[in-house]
Coordinates of C-alpha atoms in Angstrom, one line a residue:
Chain A
M1 CA 11.1 67.8 62.4
S2 CA 13.4 67.6 65.4
T3 CA 12.2 64.1 66.4
I4 CA 11.8 61.3 63.9
K5 CA 10.1 58.0 64.8
G6 CA 9.6 55.0 62.6
K7 CA 10.9 51.6 61.8
V8 CA 14.3 50.6 60.3
W9 CA 14.8 49.6 56.6
K10 CA 18.3 48.1 56.6
Y11 CA 20.6 47.7 53.6
G12 CA 24.3 47.0 52.9
D13 CA 27.3 48.9 51.7
D14 CA 27.7 51.0 48.5
I15 CA 24.0 51.4 47.8
N16 CA 24.1 53.3 44.5
T17 CA 21.7 55.9 43.1
D18 CA 20.8 53.7 40.2
V19 CA 19.1 51.2 42.6
I20 CA 17.7 54.0 44.8
F21 CA 16.1 55.7 41.8
P22 CA 16.7 54.3 38.3
G23 CA 18.2 56.6 35.7
K24 CA 15.5 55.8 33.1
Y25 CA 13.1 57.9 35.2
T26 CA 15.3 60.9 35.9
Y27 CA 14.0 63.1 33.1
T28 CA 10.4 61.9 33.0
V29 CA 9.3 61.6 36.6
S30 CA 8.9 64.6 38.8
D31 CA 5.6 64.3 40.7
P32 CA 6.4 63.4 44.3
A33 CA 3.9 60.6 44.5
E34 CA 5.4 59.0 41.4
L35 CA 8.9 59.6 42.7
A36 CA 7.9 57.8 45.9
R37 CA 6.5 54.8 43.9
H38 CA 10.0 54.2 42.3
A39 CA 12.0 54.6 45.5
M40 CA 14.5 51.8 45.9
E41 CA 12.9 50.0 42.9
D42 CA 15.9 48.0 41.8
L43 CA 17.1 47.3 45.4
D44 CA 14.0 46.4 47.3
P45 CA 10.8 46.1 45.4
D46 CA 8.8 45.9 48.7
F47 CA 10.1 49.3 49.9
A48 CA 7.8 51.7 48.1
G49 CA 4.6 49.9 48.9
K50 CA 5.4 49.4 52.6
V51 CA 7.5 52.4 53.8
Q52 CA 5.7 54.7 56.3
K53 CA 6.2 58.3 57.2
G54 CA 9.0 58.6 59.7
D55 CA 10.7 55.4 58.7
V56 CA 14.5 55.4 58.7
V57 CA 16.8 54.0 56.1
V58 CA 19.9 52.4 57.7
A59 CA 22.9 51.4 55.5
G60 CA 26.6 50.7 55.5
T61 CA 29.4 52.6 53.9
N62 CA 29.2 54.9 50.9
F63 CA 25.4 55.2 50.8
G64 CA 24.2 57.0 47.6
C65 CA 27.3 56.5 45.5
G66 CA 27.1 57.0 41.7
S67 CA 25.1 59.6 39.9
S68 CA 24.4 63.2 41.1
R69 CA 20.7 62.6 40.6
E70 CA 18.9 64.5 43.3
Q71 CA 15.9 62.2 43.1
A72 CA 17.9 59.6 45.0
A73 CA 17.3 61.9 48.0
S74 CA 14.0 63.4 47.0
C75 CA 12.3 60.1 46.3
L76 CA 13.1 59.0 49.8
V77 CA 11.6 62.3 51.1
A78 CA 8.5 61.8 49.0
A79 CA 8.2 58.2 50.3
G80 CA 8.1 59.6 53.8
V81 CA 11.6 58.6 55.0
G82 CA 12.5 60.7 58.0
A83 CA 16.3 60.2 58.1
V84 CA 19.1 58.1 56.6
I85 CA 21.7 56.6 59.0
A86 CA 24.8 55.2 57.4
K87 CA 28.4 54.3 58.2
S88 CA 29.3 56.9 55.5
F89 CA 27.7 58.7 52.7
S90 CA 28.7 59.4 49.1
R91 CA 29.5 63.0 48.9
I92 CA 26.9 64.2 46.4
F93 CA 24.1 62.2 48.0
F94 CA 25.0 63.7 51.4
R95 CA 24.6 67.2 49.9
N96 CA 21.4 66.3 48.0
A97 CA 19.9 64.9 51.2
I98 CA 20.7 68.0 53.2
N99 CA 19.4 70.2 50.3
W100 CA 16.1 68.3 50.5
G101 CA 15.9 68.6 54.3
L102 CA 16.6 64.9 54.8
P103 CA 18.9 64.3 57.7
A104 CA 21.8 62.2 56.6
L105 CA 23.5 61.0 59.8
Q106 CA 26.8 59.2 60.0
C107 CA 26.8 56.7 62.9
P108 CA 28.5 53.4 62.3
A109 CA 27.8 52.0 65.8
A110 CA 24.0 52.6 65.4
V111 CA 24.2 50.9 61.9
D112 CA 25.8 47.8 63.4
A113 CA 23.2 47.6 66.1
L114 CA 19.9 48.5 64.3
Q115 CA 17.9 45.6 62.9
A116 CA 15.4 45.7 60.0
G117 CA 11.9 46.4 61.2
Q118 CA 13.1 47.7 64.6
A119 CA 11.4 50.8 66.0
V120 CA 13.9 53.7 66.1
T121 CA 13.8 57.4 67.3
V122 CA 16.1 60.1 66.0
D123 CA 16.4 63.2 68.1
L124 CA 18.1 65.9 65.9
E125 CA 18.3 68.5 68.6
R126 CA 20.0 66.2 71.1
G127 CA 22.0 64.5 68.4
C128 CA 21.1 61.0 69.3
I129 CA 19.6 57.8 67.9
E130 CA 17.6 55.5 70.2
A131 CA 16.3 52.0 69.7
G132 CA 15.7 48.9 71.9
G133 CA 16.9 50.7 75.1
Q134 CA 20.2 51.7 73.5
S135 CA 21.3 55.1 72.4
W136 CA 24.0 56.4 70.1
K137 CA 25.3 60.0 69.6
F138 CA 26.0 61.2 66.0
P139 CA 28.5 63.9 65.2
E140 CA 27.1 67.4 65.0
L141 CA 26.6 68.7 61.4
P142 CA 28.5 71.9 60.5
A143 CA 26.5 75.1 61.2
E144 CA 26.0 75.9 57.5
V145 CA 24.5 72.5 57.0
Q146 CA 22.3 72.7 60.1
G147 CA 20.9 76.0 58.8
I148 CA 19.9 74.5 55.5
L149 CA 18.5 71.3 57.2
T150 CA 16.3 73.2 59.7
S151 CA 14.9 75.4 56.9
G152 CA 13.7 72.2 55.2
G153 CA 16.3 72.3 52.5
L154 CA 18.4 74.6 50.3
I155 CA 15.6 76.1 48.3
P156 CA 13.4 76.9 51.3
Y157 CA 16.5 78.3 53.0
L158 CA 17.3 80.6 50.0
R159 CA 13.6 81.6 49.6
A160 CA 13.5 82.7 53.2
K161 CA 16.7 84.6 52.8
Y162 CA 15.5 86.5 49.8
Q163 CA 12.1 87.3 51.4
K164 CA 14.0 88.7 54.4
N165 CA 16.1 90.9 52.1
A166 CA 13.2 92.0 50.0
Chain B
M1 CA 53.3 73.6 56.0
G2 CA 52.5 74.1 52.4
K3 CA 49.1 74.0 50.8
T4 CA 47.5 71.4 48.5
F5 CA 46.0 72.3 45.1
A6 CA 42.5 71.9 46.6
E7 CA 43.3 74.2 49.5
K8 CA 44.7 76.9 47.2
I9 CA 41.8 76.9 44.8
M10 CA 39.3 76.9 47.7
A11 CA 41.0 79.9 49.2
A12 CA 41.2 81.8 46.0
K13 CA 37.5 81.1 45.1
S14 CA 36.2 82.0 48.5
G15 CA 38.3 85.2 48.8
R16 CA 40.2 84.0 51.8
R17 CA 43.9 84.2 52.4
A18 CA 44.3 80.6 53.3
V19 CA 42.0 77.6 54.1
S20 CA 42.7 74.1 55.3
A21 CA 41.2 70.7 54.7
S22 CA 37.8 70.3 56.5
D23 CA 37.0 74.1 56.5
I24 CA 33.6 75.0 55.1
V25 CA 33.9 77.8 52.6
T26 CA 31.5 79.7 50.4
V27 CA 32.9 79.8 46.9
K28 CA 32.1 81.6 43.7
P29 CA 32.6 79.1 40.8
D30 CA 33.9 80.2 37.4
F31 CA 31.4 78.1 35.6
V32 CA 28.3 76.0 36.5
M33 CA 27.5 73.2 34.1
S34 CA 24.2 71.4 33.7
H35 CA 22.6 69.3 30.9
D36 CA 19.1 68.0 30.2
N37 CA 18.5 68.4 34.0
S38 CA 18.5 72.1 33.4
A39 CA 14.7 71.9 32.9
A40 CA 14.3 70.6 36.4
I41 CA 16.9 73.1 37.7
S42 CA 15.0 76.0 36.1
K43 CA 11.8 75.0 37.9
T44 CA 13.7 74.8 41.2
F45 CA 15.3 78.2 40.4
R46 CA 11.9 79.8 39.9
G47 CA 11.0 78.5 43.4
I48 CA 13.7 80.5 45.0
G49 CA 12.0 83.9 44.3
V50 CA 14.7 85.5 42.2
D51 CA 13.7 86.9 38.8
R52 CA 17.0 86.6 36.9
V53 CA 20.0 84.3 36.7
V54 CA 22.6 86.4 38.5
C55 CA 25.5 85.2 36.4
P56 CA 24.3 84.1 33.0
E57 CA 27.9 84.3 31.6
K58 CA 29.0 81.6 34.1
V59 CA 26.2 79.2 33.2
V60 CA 27.0 76.4 30.6
I61 CA 24.2 74.2 29.5
I62 CA 24.7 71.3 27.1
L63 CA 21.9 68.9 26.0
D64 CA 23.3 65.4 25.9
H65 CA 21.5 62.9 28.1
C66 CA 18.7 61.9 25.8
V67 CA 19.3 63.5 22.4
P68 CA 17.5 63.7 20.1
A69 CA 14.5 63.4 22.4
A70 CA 13.2 59.8 22.7
S71 CA 9.7 60.7 23.7
D72 CA 7.3 63.6 24.2
K73 CA 8.4 63.9 27.8
Y74 CA 12.1 64.3 26.8
A75 CA 11.1 66.7 24.0
N76 CA 9.1 68.9 26.4
N77 CA 12.0 68.8 28.8
H78 CA 14.4 70.1 26.1
K79 CA 11.9 72.7 25.1
V80 CA 11.8 74.1 28.7
V81 CA 15.6 74.4 28.6
R82 CA 15.6 76.2 25.2
E83 CA 13.0 78.7 26.4
F84 CA 14.8 79.2 29.7
V85 CA 18.2 80.0 28.1
A86 CA 16.5 82.5 25.7
E87 CA 14.7 84.2 28.5
M88 CA 17.7 84.5 30.8
G89 CA 20.2 85.4 28.1
I90 CA 22.4 82.3 28.7
E91 CA 24.7 82.4 25.7
N92 CA 26.7 79.3 26.6
F93 CA 24.0 76.9 25.5
F94 CA 24.7 73.9 23.3
D95 CA 21.8 72.1 21.7
I96 CA 21.7 68.5 20.6
N97 CA 24.3 68.9 17.9
A98 CA 27.2 69.5 20.3
G99 CA 27.8 66.3 22.2
I100 CA 28.4 65.0 25.7
C101 CA 28.8 67.7 28.3
H102 CA 32.2 66.5 29.6
Q103 CA 33.7 66.6 26.2
V104 CA 31.9 69.8 24.9
L105 CA 32.7 71.9 27.9
P106 CA 36.5 71.7 27.5
E107 CA 36.2 71.8 23.7
Q108 CA 34.4 75.1 24.0
G109 CA 37.1 76.5 26.3
F110 CA 35.3 76.5 29.7
A111 CA 37.9 74.4 31.5
C112 CA 41.1 76.2 32.3
P113 CA 43.8 75.4 34.9
G114 CA 43.1 76.9 38.3
E115 CA 39.4 77.4 37.7
L116 CA 36.5 76.2 39.8
I117 CA 33.8 74.3 37.8
L118 CA 30.8 72.8 39.5
G119 CA 28.3 70.7 37.5
S120 CA 25.1 69.0 38.3
D121 CA 26.5 65.7 37.0
S122 CA 28.8 63.4 39.0
H123 CA 31.3 63.1 36.2
T124 CA 32.1 66.8 36.3
T125 CA 35.3 65.5 37.9
T126 CA 36.5 65.1 34.3
Y127 CA 37.8 68.7 34.1
G128 CA 40.4 67.9 36.7
A129 CA 42.4 66.7 33.7
F130 CA 42.8 70.3 32.8
G131 CA 44.1 71.3 36.2
A132 CA 40.7 72.7 37.3
F133 CA 38.9 72.1 40.6
A134 CA 35.8 70.4 39.2
A135 CA 33.2 68.6 41.3
G136 CA 29.7 67.3 40.9
I137 CA 26.8 68.9 42.7
G138 CA 23.0 68.4 42.9
R139 CA 20.3 70.1 40.9
S140 CA 19.1 72.3 43.8
E141 CA 22.7 73.5 44.2
A142 CA 23.0 74.4 40.5
A143 CA 19.8 76.4 41.0
A144 CA 21.3 78.1 44.0
I145 CA 24.4 79.1 42.0
W146 CA 22.2 80.5 39.2
A147 CA 20.4 82.6 41.9
T148 CA 23.3 83.6 44.1
G149 CA 26.6 82.9 42.2
E150 CA 27.9 81.0 45.1
L151 CA 27.7 77.7 47.1
W152 CA 29.2 76.2 50.2
L153 CA 31.9 73.5 49.9
R154 CA 34.0 71.6 52.3
V155 CA 37.7 71.8 51.6
P156 CA 38.8 68.2 50.9
E157 CA 41.8 66.4 52.2
T158 CA 44.1 65.2 49.4
H159 CA 45.2 61.7 48.5
R160 CA 48.0 61.5 46.0
I161 CA 48.2 58.6 43.5
E162 CA 51.6 58.3 41.9
I163 CA 52.1 56.2 38.9
G164 CA 55.7 55.8 37.6
G165 CA 57.0 54.3 34.4
R166 CA 55.3 53.2 31.2
L167 CA 52.1 51.4 30.5
P168 CA 52.6 48.1 28.6
A169 CA 51.3 47.9 25.0
G170 CA 47.5 47.3 24.9
V171 CA 47.0 48.7 28.4
T172 CA 45.2 52.0 28.6
A173 CA 44.2 54.7 31.1
K174 CA 40.9 52.9 31.5
D175 CA 42.6 49.7 32.7
V176 CA 44.6 51.9 35.1
I177 CA 41.6 53.5 36.7
L178 CA 39.5 50.4 36.8
S179 CA 42.3 48.6 38.5
I180 CA 42.8 51.3 41.0
I181 CA 39.1 51.5 41.8
G182 CA 39.1 47.8 42.3
Q183 CA 42.0 48.0 44.7
L184 CA 40.7 51.1 46.7
G185 CA 37.0 50.3 46.5
A186 CA 33.9 52.3 45.7
D187 CA 34.5 54.5 48.7
G188 CA 38.3 54.3 48.7
V189 CA 38.7 58.1 48.4
L190 CA 35.3 59.2 49.7
Y191 CA 35.0 63.0 49.9
K192 CA 38.7 63.4 49.1
A193 CA 40.6 65.3 46.4
V194 CA 42.8 63.0 44.4
E195 CA 46.0 64.2 42.8
F196 CA 47.5 62.0 40.1
T197 CA 51.2 62.4 39.7
G198 CA 54.2 60.5 38.4
S199 CA 56.0 60.0 35.1
A200 CA 53.1 57.8 33.6
I201 CA 50.7 60.7 34.2
D202 CA 53.2 63.3 32.8
E203 CA 53.4 61.3 29.6
M204 CA 49.7 60.4 29.4
S205 CA 47.6 61.8 26.6
L206 CA 44.9 64.3 27.4
A207 CA 42.3 61.8 26.5
G208 CA 43.8 59.3 29.0
R209 CA 44.0 61.9 31.7
M210 CA 40.3 62.7 31.2
V211 CA 39.5 59.0 31.8
L212 CA 41.3 59.1 35.1
A213 CA 39.6 62.3 36.2
N214 CA 36.2 61.2 34.9
M215 CA 36.2 58.0 36.9
T216 CA 37.7 59.3 40.2
V217 CA 34.1 59.8 41.3
E218 CA 33.6 56.0 41.0
M219 CA 35.9 55.6 44.1
G220 CA 34.1 58.4 45.9
G221 CA 36.5 61.2 45.0
K222 CA 35.3 64.8 45.1
I223 CA 37.9 65.9 42.4
G224 CA 40.5 64.0 40.4
Y225 CA 43.1 66.4 39.1
M226 CA 46.6 66.5 37.6
T227 CA 49.0 69.2 36.8
P228 CA 48.4 70.0 33.1
N229 CA 51.2 68.7 30.8
E230 CA 52.2 70.4 27.6
E231 CA 49.6 68.7 25.4
T232 CA 46.9 69.8 27.9
L233 CA 48.2 73.4 27.9
T234 CA 48.3 73.5 24.1
F235 CA 44.7 72.3 24.0
V236 CA 43.5 74.8 26.5
R237 CA 45.3 77.7 24.8
S238 CA 43.7 76.7 21.5
R239 CA 40.2 76.7 23.0
S240 CA 40.2 79.7 25.4
S241 CA 41.5 83.2 25.4
R242 CA 41.1 83.6 29.2
D243 CA 44.2 84.2 31.3
F244 CA 44.8 81.4 33.8
D245 CA 47.3 80.3 36.4
V246 CA 48.5 76.7 36.7
V247 CA 48.0 75.9 40.4
T248 CA 50.0 73.1 41.9
S249 CA 50.4 71.7 45.4
D250 CA 53.4 72.9 47.4
P251 CA 56.2 70.4 47.7
D252 CA 55.6 70.3 51.5
A253 CA 51.8 70.1 51.2
E254 CA 50.1 67.7 53.6
Y255 CA 48.7 64.6 51.9
E256 CA 46.4 62.4 53.9
R257 CA 47.7 59.4 52.0
V258 CA 50.2 58.6 49.1
I259 CA 49.6 55.5 47.0
R260 CA 52.2 54.4 44.5
Y261 CA 51.8 52.2 41.5
A262 CA 54.2 51.0 38.8
A263 CA 52.7 51.5 35.3
A264 CA 54.3 48.3 34.1
D265 CA 52.2 46.3 36.6
F266 CA 48.8 47.2 35.0
V267 CA 47.0 44.7 32.8
P268 CA 43.8 44.9 30.8
T269 CA 41.0 45.1 33.4
L270 CA 37.3 44.8 33.6
S271 CA 34.6 45.9 36.1
C272 CA 32.2 42.9 36.4
P273 CA 28.5 43.2 37.2
H274 CA 27.1 45.0 39.2
T275 CA 29.7 47.4 40.7
V276 CA 32.6 49.4 39.3
D277 CA 35.0 48.1 42.0
N278 CA 34.2 44.5 41.2
T279 CA 37.2 44.3 39.0
A280 CA 39.1 41.4 37.4
P281 CA 41.9 41.1 34.9
V282 CA 40.5 40.5 31.4
T283 CA 42.3 37.2 31.3
D284 CA 40.2 35.9 34.2
K285 CA 37.0 36.5 32.2
A286 CA 38.3 35.7 28.8
G287 CA 35.7 33.7 26.8
T288 CA 32.7 35.3 28.6
P289 CA 29.9 35.8 25.9
F290 CA 28.1 39.1 25.6
H291 CA 25.3 40.5 23.3
Q292 CA 26.0 44.2 23.0
A293 CA 29.1 46.4 23.1
V294 CA 29.2 50.2 23.6
L295 CA 32.2 52.2 22.4
G296 CA 32.0 55.8 23.5
T297 CA 30.5 57.9 26.3
C298 CA 32.1 60.7 28.4
T299 CA 34.7 58.2 29.5
N300 CA 36.0 56.7 26.3
G301 CA 34.4 58.4 23.3
R302 CA 37.4 60.5 22.2
L303 CA 39.2 60.4 18.9
E304 CA 42.1 58.4 20.5
D305 CA 39.6 55.8 21.8
L306 CA 37.7 55.4 18.5
G307 CA 41.0 55.4 16.6
L308 CA 42.4 52.6 18.8
A309 CA 39.3 50.5 18.2
A310 CA 39.4 51.2 14.5
R311 CA 43.0 50.0 14.3
I312 CA 41.9 46.7 15.7
L313 CA 38.7 46.4 13.7
K314 CA 39.8 47.8 10.3
G315 CA 39.4 45.2 7.6
R316 CA 37.7 42.7 10.0
R317 CA 34.1 41.9 10.8
I318 CA 32.5 41.8 14.2
S319 CA 30.8 38.6 15.3
R320 CA 27.2 38.1 14.1
R321 CA 26.4 37.3 17.7
V322 CA 27.0 40.9 18.9
R323 CA 25.9 44.4 18.3
L324 CA 28.4 47.2 18.5
L325 CA 27.2 50.8 19.2
V326 CA 29.6 53.7 18.8
F327 CA 28.9 57.0 20.5
P328 CA 31.6 59.7 19.7
A329 CA 32.0 62.0 22.8
S330 CA 31.2 65.1 20.8
Q331 CA 30.1 66.1 17.3
E332 CA 33.6 67.5 16.9
V333 CA 35.0 64.1 17.6
Y334 CA 32.5 62.6 15.2
R335 CA 33.5 65.0 12.4
D336 CA 37.3 64.4 13.1
A337 CA 36.7 60.6 13.2
M338 CA 34.8 60.8 9.9
R339 CA 37.5 62.8 8.2
Q340 CA 40.1 60.4 9.4
G341 CA 38.2 57.4 8.1
I342 CA 37.8 56.0 11.6
L343 CA 34.0 55.9 11.4
A344 CA 34.2 54.2 8.0
D345 CA 36.5 51.5 9.4
L346 CA 34.2 50.9 12.3
A347 CA 31.0 50.9 10.2
E348 CA 32.5 48.6 7.7
A349 CA 33.4 46.2 10.5
G350 CA 29.7 46.1 11.4
A351 CA 29.4 48.9 14.0
V352 CA 26.3 51.1 14.3
I353 CA 27.5 54.7 14.4
M354 CA 25.2 56.7 16.7
N355 CA 25.0 60.5 17.2
S356 CA 27.1 62.0 20.0
G357 CA 25.3 61.8 23.3
C358 CA 25.0 59.7 26.5
G359 CA 23.0 57.1 24.6
P360 CA 22.2 53.9 26.6
C361 CA 24.8 54.6 29.3
L362 CA 22.0 55.7 31.8
G363 CA 19.3 53.5 30.3
A364 CA 17.2 56.2 28.6
H365 CA 17.3 55.1 25.0
E366 CA 19.5 54.1 22.0
G367 CA 20.4 50.6 23.0
V368 CA 18.6 49.6 26.2
L369 CA 19.3 45.9 27.1
A370 CA 16.9 43.0 27.0
D371 CA 16.3 40.6 29.9
G372 CA 19.3 38.4 30.4
E373 CA 21.6 40.3 28.1
V374 CA 25.2 41.2 28.8
C375 CA 26.8 44.4 27.6
L376 CA 30.6 45.1 27.3
S377 CA 30.9 48.9 27.6
T378 CA 33.6 51.6 27.7
A379 CA 31.3 53.6 30.0
N380 CA 32.0 54.4 33.7
R381 CA 29.1 52.6 35.5
N382 CA 27.7 49.1 35.6
F383 CA 25.2 49.3 38.4
K384 CA 22.2 47.0 38.3
G385 CA 19.6 48.5 36.0
R386 CA 22.1 51.2 34.8
M387 CA 21.4 50.4 31.1
G388 CA 17.7 50.5 31.6
N389 CA 17.0 46.9 32.6
P390 CA 17.7 45.4 36.1
N391 CA 17.7 41.9 34.5
S392 CA 20.8 42.6 32.4
E393 CA 24.6 42.8 33.2
V394 CA 27.2 45.3 32.2
Y395 CA 31.0 44.8 32.1
L396 CA 33.2 47.9 31.8
A397 CA 36.4 47.8 29.8
S398 CA 38.8 49.8 27.7
P399 CA 38.2 50.6 24.0
A400 CA 40.9 48.1 23.1
T401 CA 39.2 45.3 25.1
V402 CA 35.9 46.1 23.5
A403 CA 37.3 46.2 20.0
A404 CA 39.2 42.9 20.5
S405 CA 36.1 41.3 22.0
V406 CA 33.5 42.2 19.4
L407 CA 35.4 40.2 16.8
T408 CA 34.4 36.9 18.6
G409 CA 31.5 38.0 20.8
L410 CA 33.6 36.7 23.7
I411 CA 35.6 38.8 26.2
T412 CA 39.1 38.9 24.8
D413 CA 42.5 40.2 26.0
P414 CA 43.4 43.0 23.5
R415 CA 47.2 42.6 24.0
E416 CA 47.5 40.1 21.2
F417 CA 46.7 43.0 18.8
F418 CA 49.5 45.1 20.2
Q419 CA 52.5 42.8 19.7
G420 CA 55.4 44.8 18.3
G421 CA 54.6 48.0 20.3
G422 CA 52.1 50.7 20.1
R423 CA 49.9 51.9 23.0

């Protein structure tokens, strides 16, 4: 979990939740394998068939804008995406990603430099992104957010908390 | 230094004396709203390892996204919700005969000034029109509140949007917010609280205020709120018996940004395919043909909106080239519009009157578009594939623009119908 290695899938600004996970599936699709099959369906039809575990989605500003649908994050997790790096995130997508244990990292310099298909490594403990001999630091996430992320998401975090208290 | 509305509410709901923008706080919301997604939330909730919903009186569930069920999957989904609310003793449950969550929740008295409402729907921002702090959250977060009664939030910085003066005839709140989103961009107020002020806001109808708050999320805002005016307070008092305090920003509160507009400068505005911030004056696109029009949704399905459209369409016929679907925001709106003859006027003009619900707005049913079709809609999103087909296009507009346009089947400036006053 602390180190993510994969290749870059690069997209532009304002990637919205309707193209990440179409609304027509939001109440009928819940199986992870099926979620994964529809990931990025209306943005990049090649994505779902070719993405591999540990790959990293790289995008511009306001990634995940639009609906609160959590599947925009969970379909990426189901598809094997290890992290999303963006110039900025839509607020609800950011929360959903953290709540699904998907690191959502804000790092504009890395976004500008990273190329589609390039091999990239994300080191969550050291707080840095490495690719092609270059390295970028990303800002530390707040402690509350870190706790949820390292537990693998909000639900595992709460489950552990209740088991501890029981 | 004084405090903003957002800082005051976040302090009150987290039990702290004072908080400042960028603080992370754990808050106890007054209400948590969810809709058809409550079935998925209930499954997540059961995964937490807690037997009972800790705060059933704070849970509000409204079925609206695909009502009545369009398929066995949707039907089973609704069934899970009905069984869950019965098991957990959730009294604030509204079945398919209530309407769209963002209209029903205030109608049922769950949105009072100074309250904190979180909802697993991005347009939860709508309740900012009532002076509440209202923000969208995810499904897992709704499950977490059901289990614990609380959630972490970041205290947002505040941007103030001040609109002075009077809107020209034929120009509505929808034109104002589309135009502002076009100018500021889809991430123009990302993660920020937006406070709408100014004489145009003071005088704006509650329905219009709800449009501004509803669509604040389309420019990235966490909340979009305004100090309740007299019409709003009268509405709230008629719907709720709870005590409430109107919370306002201090005069010396710190705003990250203040943006000023003159109401007189706004014109009928569209969002063009495929993003909300891709805006243009209606005059730039006048004459563009379309196939379907949608009047309604949580943005523009209120009595004022339907009445405005009916005023234009009464005694006329819509073009044979287009279909007009009408979705009242709630069954209460539906009944009021029926009593006032508004639905009759619309139906006689050729509209199809649908039941209250989200309808085709998110592409689930009741008016999904065909390949190559264009829709002119009063909804709040026009992303590619939004109305169920990535090979279609959606323009967003005011109810006045939609009504003026269905007469010809071509996008039309509605101001010609407002000569001699009226708004």
